[in-house]
Each structure stands twice: as C-alpha cells, then as structure tokens.
Short mmCIF file of C-alpha atoms in Angstrom, two decimals:
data_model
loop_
_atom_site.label_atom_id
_atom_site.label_comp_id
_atom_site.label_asym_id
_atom_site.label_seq_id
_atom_site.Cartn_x
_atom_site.Cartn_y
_atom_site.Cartn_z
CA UNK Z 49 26.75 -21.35 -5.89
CA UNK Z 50 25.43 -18.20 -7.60
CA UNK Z 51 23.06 -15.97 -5.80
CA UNK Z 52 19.63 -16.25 -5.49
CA UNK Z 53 16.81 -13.26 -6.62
CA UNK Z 54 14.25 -13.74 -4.06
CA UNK Z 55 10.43 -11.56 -3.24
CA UNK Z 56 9.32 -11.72 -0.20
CA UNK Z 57 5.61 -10.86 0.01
CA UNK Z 58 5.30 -9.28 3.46
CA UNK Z 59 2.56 -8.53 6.48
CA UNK Z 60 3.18 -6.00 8.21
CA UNK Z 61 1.34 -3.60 11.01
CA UNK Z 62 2.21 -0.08 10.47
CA UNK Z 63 1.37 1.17 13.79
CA UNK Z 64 4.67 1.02 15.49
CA UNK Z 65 6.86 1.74 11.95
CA UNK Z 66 7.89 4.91 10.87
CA UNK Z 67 6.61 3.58 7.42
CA UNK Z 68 8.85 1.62 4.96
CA UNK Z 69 12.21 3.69 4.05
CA UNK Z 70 14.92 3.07 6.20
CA UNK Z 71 15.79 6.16 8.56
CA UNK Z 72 19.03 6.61 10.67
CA UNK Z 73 16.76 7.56 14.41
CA UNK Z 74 13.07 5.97 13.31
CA UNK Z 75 12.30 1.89 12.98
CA UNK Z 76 11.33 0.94 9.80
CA UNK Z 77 9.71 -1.99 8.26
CA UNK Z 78 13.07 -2.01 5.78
CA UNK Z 79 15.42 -1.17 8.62
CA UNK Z 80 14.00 -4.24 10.34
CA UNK Z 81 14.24 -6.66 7.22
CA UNK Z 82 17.92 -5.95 6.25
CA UNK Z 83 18.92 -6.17 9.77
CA UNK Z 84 17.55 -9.35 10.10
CA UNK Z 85 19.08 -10.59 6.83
CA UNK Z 86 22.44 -9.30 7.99
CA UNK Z 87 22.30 -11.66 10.82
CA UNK Z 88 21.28 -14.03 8.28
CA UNK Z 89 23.60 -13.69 5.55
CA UNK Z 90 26.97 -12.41 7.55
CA UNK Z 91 27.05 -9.23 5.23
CA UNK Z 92 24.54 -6.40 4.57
CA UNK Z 93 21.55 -7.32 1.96
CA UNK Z 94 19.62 -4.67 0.71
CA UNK Z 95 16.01 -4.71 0.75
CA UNK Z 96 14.12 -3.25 -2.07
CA UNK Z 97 10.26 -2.41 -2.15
CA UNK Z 98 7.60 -2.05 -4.62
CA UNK Z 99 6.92 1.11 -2.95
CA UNK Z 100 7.04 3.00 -0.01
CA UNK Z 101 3.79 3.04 2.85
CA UNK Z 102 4.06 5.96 5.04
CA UNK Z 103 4.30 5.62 8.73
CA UNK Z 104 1.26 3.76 10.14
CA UNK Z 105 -0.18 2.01 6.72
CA UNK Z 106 -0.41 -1.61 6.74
CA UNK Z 107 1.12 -4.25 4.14
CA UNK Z 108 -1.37 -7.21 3.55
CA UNK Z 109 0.64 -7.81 0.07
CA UNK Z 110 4.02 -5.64 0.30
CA UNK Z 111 6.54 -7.22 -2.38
CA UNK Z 112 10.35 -6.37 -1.85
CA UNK Z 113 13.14 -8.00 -3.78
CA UNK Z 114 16.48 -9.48 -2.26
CA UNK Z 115 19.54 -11.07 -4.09
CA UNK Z 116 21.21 -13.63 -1.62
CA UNK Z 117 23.74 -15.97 -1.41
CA UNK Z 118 22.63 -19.27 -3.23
CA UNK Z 119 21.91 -21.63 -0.46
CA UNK Z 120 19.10 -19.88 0.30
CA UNK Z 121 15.92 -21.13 -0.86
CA UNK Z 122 12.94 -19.11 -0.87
CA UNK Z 123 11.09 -21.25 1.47
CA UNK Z 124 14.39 -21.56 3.48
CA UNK Z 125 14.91 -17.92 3.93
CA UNK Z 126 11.13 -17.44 4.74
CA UNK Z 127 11.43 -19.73 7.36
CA UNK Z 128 14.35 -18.57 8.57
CA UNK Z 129 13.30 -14.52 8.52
CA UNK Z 130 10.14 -15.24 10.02
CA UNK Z 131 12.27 -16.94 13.27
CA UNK Z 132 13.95 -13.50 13.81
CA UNK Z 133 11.38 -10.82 12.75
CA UNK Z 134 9.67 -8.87 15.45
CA UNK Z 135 5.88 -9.48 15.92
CA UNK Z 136 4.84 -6.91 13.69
CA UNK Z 137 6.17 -8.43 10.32
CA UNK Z 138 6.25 -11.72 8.62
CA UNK Z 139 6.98 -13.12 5.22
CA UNK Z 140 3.61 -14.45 3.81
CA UNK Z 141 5.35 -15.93 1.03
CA UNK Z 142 8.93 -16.16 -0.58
CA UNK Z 143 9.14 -16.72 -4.47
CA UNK Z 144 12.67 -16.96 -6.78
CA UNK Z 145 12.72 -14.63 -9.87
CA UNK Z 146 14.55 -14.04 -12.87
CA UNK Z 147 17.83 -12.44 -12.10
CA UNK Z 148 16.60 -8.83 -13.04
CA UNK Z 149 14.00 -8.97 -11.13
CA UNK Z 150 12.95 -5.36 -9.82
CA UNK Z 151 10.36 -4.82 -7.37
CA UNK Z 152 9.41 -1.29 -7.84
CA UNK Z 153 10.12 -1.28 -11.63
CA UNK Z 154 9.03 -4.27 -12.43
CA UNK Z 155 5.65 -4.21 -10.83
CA UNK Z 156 2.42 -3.53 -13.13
CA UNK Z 157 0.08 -2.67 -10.66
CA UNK Z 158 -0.33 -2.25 -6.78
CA UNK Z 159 -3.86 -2.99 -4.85
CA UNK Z 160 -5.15 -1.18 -1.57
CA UNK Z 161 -8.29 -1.42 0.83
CA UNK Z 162 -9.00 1.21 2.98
CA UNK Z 163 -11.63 0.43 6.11
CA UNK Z 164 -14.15 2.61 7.49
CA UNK Z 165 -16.11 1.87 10.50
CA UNK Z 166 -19.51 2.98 10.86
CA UNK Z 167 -20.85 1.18 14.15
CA UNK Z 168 -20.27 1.90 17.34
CA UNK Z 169 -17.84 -0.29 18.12
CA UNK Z 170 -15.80 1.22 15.11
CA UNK Z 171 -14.37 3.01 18.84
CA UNK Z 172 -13.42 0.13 20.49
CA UNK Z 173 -9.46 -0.01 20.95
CA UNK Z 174 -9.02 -3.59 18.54
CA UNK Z 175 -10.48 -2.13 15.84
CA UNK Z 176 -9.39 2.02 15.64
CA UNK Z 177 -6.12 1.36 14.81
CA UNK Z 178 -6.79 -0.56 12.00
CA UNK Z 179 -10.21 1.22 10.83
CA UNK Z 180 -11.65 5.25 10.62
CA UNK Z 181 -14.35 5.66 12.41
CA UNK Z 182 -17.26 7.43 11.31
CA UNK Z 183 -20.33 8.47 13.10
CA UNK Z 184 -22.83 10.18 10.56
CA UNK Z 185 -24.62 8.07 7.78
CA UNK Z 186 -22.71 7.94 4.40
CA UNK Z 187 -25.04 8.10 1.02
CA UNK Z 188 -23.81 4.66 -0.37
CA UNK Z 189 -25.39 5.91 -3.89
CA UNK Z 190 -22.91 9.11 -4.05
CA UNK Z 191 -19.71 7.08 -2.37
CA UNK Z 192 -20.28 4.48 -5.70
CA UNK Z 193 -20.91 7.03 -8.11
CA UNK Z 194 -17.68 8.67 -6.79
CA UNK Z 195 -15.60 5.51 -7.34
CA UNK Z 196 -17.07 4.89 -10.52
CA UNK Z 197 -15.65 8.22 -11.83
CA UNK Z 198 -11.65 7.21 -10.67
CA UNK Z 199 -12.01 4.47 -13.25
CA UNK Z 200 -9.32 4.66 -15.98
CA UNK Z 201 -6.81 6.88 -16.82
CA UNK Z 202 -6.70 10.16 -14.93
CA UNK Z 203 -4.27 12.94 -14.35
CA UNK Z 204 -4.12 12.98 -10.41
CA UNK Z 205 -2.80 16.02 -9.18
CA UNK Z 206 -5.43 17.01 -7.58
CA UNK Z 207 -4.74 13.85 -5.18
CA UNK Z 208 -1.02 13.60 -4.88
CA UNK Z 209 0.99 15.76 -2.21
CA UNK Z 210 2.81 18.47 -3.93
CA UNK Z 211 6.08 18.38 -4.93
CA UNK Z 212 6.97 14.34 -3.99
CA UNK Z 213 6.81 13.60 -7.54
CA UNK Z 214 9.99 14.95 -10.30
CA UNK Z 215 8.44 18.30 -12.10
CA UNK Z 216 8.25 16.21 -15.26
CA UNK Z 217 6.18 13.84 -13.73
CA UNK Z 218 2.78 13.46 -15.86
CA UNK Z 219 0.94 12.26 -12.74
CA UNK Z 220 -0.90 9.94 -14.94
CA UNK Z 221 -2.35 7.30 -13.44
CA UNK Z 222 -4.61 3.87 -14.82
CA UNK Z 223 -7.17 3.02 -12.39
CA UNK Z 224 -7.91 -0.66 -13.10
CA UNK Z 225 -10.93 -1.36 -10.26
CA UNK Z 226 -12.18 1.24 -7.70
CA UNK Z 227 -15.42 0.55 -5.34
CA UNK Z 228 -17.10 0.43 -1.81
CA UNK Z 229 -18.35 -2.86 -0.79
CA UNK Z 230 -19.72 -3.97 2.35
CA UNK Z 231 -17.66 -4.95 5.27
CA UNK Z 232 -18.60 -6.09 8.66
CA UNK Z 233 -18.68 -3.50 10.77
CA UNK Z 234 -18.52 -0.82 7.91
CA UNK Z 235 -17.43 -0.32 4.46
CA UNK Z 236 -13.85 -0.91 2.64
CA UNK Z 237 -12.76 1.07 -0.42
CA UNK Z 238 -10.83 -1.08 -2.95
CA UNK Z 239 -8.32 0.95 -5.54
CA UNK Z 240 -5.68 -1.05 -8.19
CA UNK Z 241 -4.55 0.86 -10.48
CA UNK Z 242 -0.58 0.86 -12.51
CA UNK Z 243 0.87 3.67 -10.42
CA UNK Z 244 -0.21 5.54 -7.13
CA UNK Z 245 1.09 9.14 -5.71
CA UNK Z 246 1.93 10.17 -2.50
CA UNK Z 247 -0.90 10.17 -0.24
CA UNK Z 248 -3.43 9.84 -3.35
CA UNK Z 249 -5.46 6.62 -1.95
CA UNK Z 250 -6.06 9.04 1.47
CA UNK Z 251 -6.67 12.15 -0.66
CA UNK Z 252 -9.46 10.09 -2.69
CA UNK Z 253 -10.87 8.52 0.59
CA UNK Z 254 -11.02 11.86 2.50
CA UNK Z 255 -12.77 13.47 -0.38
CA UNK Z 256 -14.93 10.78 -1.08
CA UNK Z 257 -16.21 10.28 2.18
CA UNK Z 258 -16.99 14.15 2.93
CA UNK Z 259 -19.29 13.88 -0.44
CA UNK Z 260 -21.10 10.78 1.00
CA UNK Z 261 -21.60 12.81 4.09
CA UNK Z 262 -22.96 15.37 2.68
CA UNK Z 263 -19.97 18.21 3.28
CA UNK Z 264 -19.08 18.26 -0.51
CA UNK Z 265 -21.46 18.46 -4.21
CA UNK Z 266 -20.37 15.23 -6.25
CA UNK Z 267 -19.59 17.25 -8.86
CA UNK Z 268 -16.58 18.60 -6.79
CA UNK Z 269 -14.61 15.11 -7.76
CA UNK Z 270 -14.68 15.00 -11.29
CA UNK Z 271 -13.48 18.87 -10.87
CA UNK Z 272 -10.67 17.90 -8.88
CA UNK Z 273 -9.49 14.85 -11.34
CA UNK Z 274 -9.33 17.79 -13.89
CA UNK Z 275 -7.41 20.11 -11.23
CA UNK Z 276 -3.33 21.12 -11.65
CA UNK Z 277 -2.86 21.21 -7.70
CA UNK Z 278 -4.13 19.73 -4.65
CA UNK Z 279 -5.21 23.47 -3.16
CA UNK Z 280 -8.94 22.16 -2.53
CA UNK Z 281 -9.06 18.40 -2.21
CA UNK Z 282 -10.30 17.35 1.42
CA UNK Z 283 -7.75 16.46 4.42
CA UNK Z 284 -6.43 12.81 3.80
CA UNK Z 285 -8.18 9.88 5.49
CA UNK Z 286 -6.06 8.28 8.39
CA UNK Z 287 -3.64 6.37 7.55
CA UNK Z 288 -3.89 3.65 10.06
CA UNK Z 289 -6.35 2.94 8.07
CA UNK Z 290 -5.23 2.47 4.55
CA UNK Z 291 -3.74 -1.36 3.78
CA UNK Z 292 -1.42 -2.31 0.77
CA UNK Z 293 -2.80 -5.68 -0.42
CA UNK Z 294 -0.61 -6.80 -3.44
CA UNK Z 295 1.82 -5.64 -5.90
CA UNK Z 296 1.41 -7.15 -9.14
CA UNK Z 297 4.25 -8.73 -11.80
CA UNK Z 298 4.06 -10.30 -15.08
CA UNK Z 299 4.47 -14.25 -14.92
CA UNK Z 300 7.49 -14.65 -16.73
CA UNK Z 301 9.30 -13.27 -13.87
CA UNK Z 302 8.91 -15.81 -11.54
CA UNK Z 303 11.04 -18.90 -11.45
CA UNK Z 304 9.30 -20.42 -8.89
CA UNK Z 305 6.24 -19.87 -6.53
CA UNK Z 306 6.27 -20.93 -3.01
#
C-alpha cells in the first residue's frame, strides 16, 4: 500500500515546550510528535511544520505535514496520536494531501491572536499564562489607527530579530487583516498576513501597545515600517501570550478533509 501524505492541524500549550524545533536536551512540541509516531509507525517519521513558535507560544491552528505508511488514515492516525500525546498537545484535525504536499512551502498565509488583559483578574494564575497583563488604560483610537497602518505590503525590518532571516532576504511581508477587537476580559490583536519574521507579531504588539499607553507618538510606527533595523522598536510582548491560529493552503491540495 503506498504511503499516505497526511496534516495534522495541532493544539498545543507552549508553556512547558521549548517551542517547536526539535532540540537534543529541551522538549519540543516536534520532539514529542515524531516520538509518538515512532511508536506508531515502528520507524522514525519526520514531522514537518508550517513554521516554527518559539518557546512558550501557543498553536490554536499549527499545520505540520507527515508521509506514513498507507494504512493509516487520517482519522485513524488522529485517533491513534491523540491516545499517546501528552496533555499539552492534540491533533484537532487530520486531512490527506496531494503527495507534494509541503507544510511550510506550501502554505499561503499564517493567522495569530495575541491577548491582552486589562482587568484585574488579568493576574489571576488561569489566565497570565495565556494573556499580558496590563494595568494602565490603552487609547483604543491610537491601538486601531496603529493596526490600520500594518495593512498590506510592508518591508518589516524594523520588526524582525536581526540576523534570523538569509542577508538576501527582502523582509517583505503582505499583511492581509490586522486589528484590536474586544475580548472578555481585555483586548486580542488579530494579524494574517503571507509571511511572518522572527519575533515580528511581539515586536508589533510591544510597540503598539506602548503607543496606546501613551509611552510612544503614533507617528513612531509608520517610521519604523520604513526603518532598515530593529535598533528602536519597543521590547517584544510576552510570548505566552501570542497564539498561532491557522496556516492557510490552496484547496487543490487536499485530498480529503476530516
């Protein structure tokens, strides 16, 4: 029976990971997939993401791509991962793809959220490690007007960690939707765009928030979209914060959808 190109679409808490890439001395969210699906399978399986979260994001929507033995359905081996995997991961969803199927590669655009807390109980122990909390009033007006500026396409370098990206990397990116909307509790910040940097959705939260409080102009954003380094962009937002929420592919990939 010929193998099977699977995605998994995966949930996973960040706290307890030290992010997605596999690492010899740290868990992983990929260390703990392919060493589940070695169990599985009787032979290592490679797991490949759409990208990588850094240690202590959140997957709502993480998409990774697996080529198994044929007898594996993709409800089958969802079922079956979900048996093994630790508390802090499950398979939302399993779907069979075209044979080239590439996760990273292959993927058109990639969604986060990012929650701030702004009540009190933005403190209390359930909800810190999944929130920032902050305590002074934000200017809703100047936190829209900020997103409103991301949309389209921008050269990000003044949001991207330097030197995580090849030197021939245009740092281009295609901001499809950016806003603030009301959440209980607080506010979320919602970003999809084609492409993301390292640390850019934190950069742009971290800046963004310090101009709603007051601490920077407005006009300091649009300067820093037109920036060549990251040299005065504000400290990143938290990342137990920050939440991938999908990964986007074009239909004809997908053979079937679970």
């Amino acid at each position: 029976m010929p193998d099977r190109t699977l995605q998994l679409v995966l949930h996973y808490d960040g706290a307890r990971f030290a992010g997605w890439q596999r690492q010899r001395d740290a868990r992983t969210v990929q260390g703990e997939l392919e060493a589940v699906l070695a169990r599985l399978c009787g032979a290592p399986v490679a797991v490949l993401g759409a990208g990588r979260t850094d240690a202590g994001v959140h997957a709502r929507g993480q998409a990774a791509g697996v080529r198994v033995d044929g007898k594996w359905t993709a409800e089958r081996l969802r079922r079956a991962m979900n048996a093994l995997l630790p508390d802090d991961v499950w398979v939302a969803a399993a779907h069979e793809m075209q044979p080239a199927f590439h996760a990273r590669f292959d993927a058109t655009a990639r969604r986060y959220a990012y929650h701030v807390g702004t009540d009190d109980a933005a403190h209390s122990p359930f909800r810190r490690s999944h929130e920032w909390a902050v305590d002074r009033p934000l200017d809703r007006a100047l936190l829209d007007a900020a997103a409103a500026l991301l949309l389209g396409e921008h050269t990000f370098r003044g949001f991207a960690v330097k030197g995580t990206a090849p030197p021939d990397d245009h740092h281009r990116c295609i901001v499809h939707e950016a806003r603030w909307r009301e959440r209980e509790g607080g506010l979320a910040f919602e970003v999809e765009a084609n492409r993301f940097l390292h640390h850019m959705v934190r950069f742009l939260v971290g800046t963004m928030i310090d101009i709603g409080l007051g601490k920077r102009p407005p006009e300091d954003l649009p300067r820093l979209l037109a920036a060549g380094d990251n040299s005065e962009v504000s400290p990143p937002a938290p990342a137990r914060a920050l939440f991938l929420d999908a990964v986007r592919y074009p239909a004809h990939l997908y053979l079937t959808r679970a």
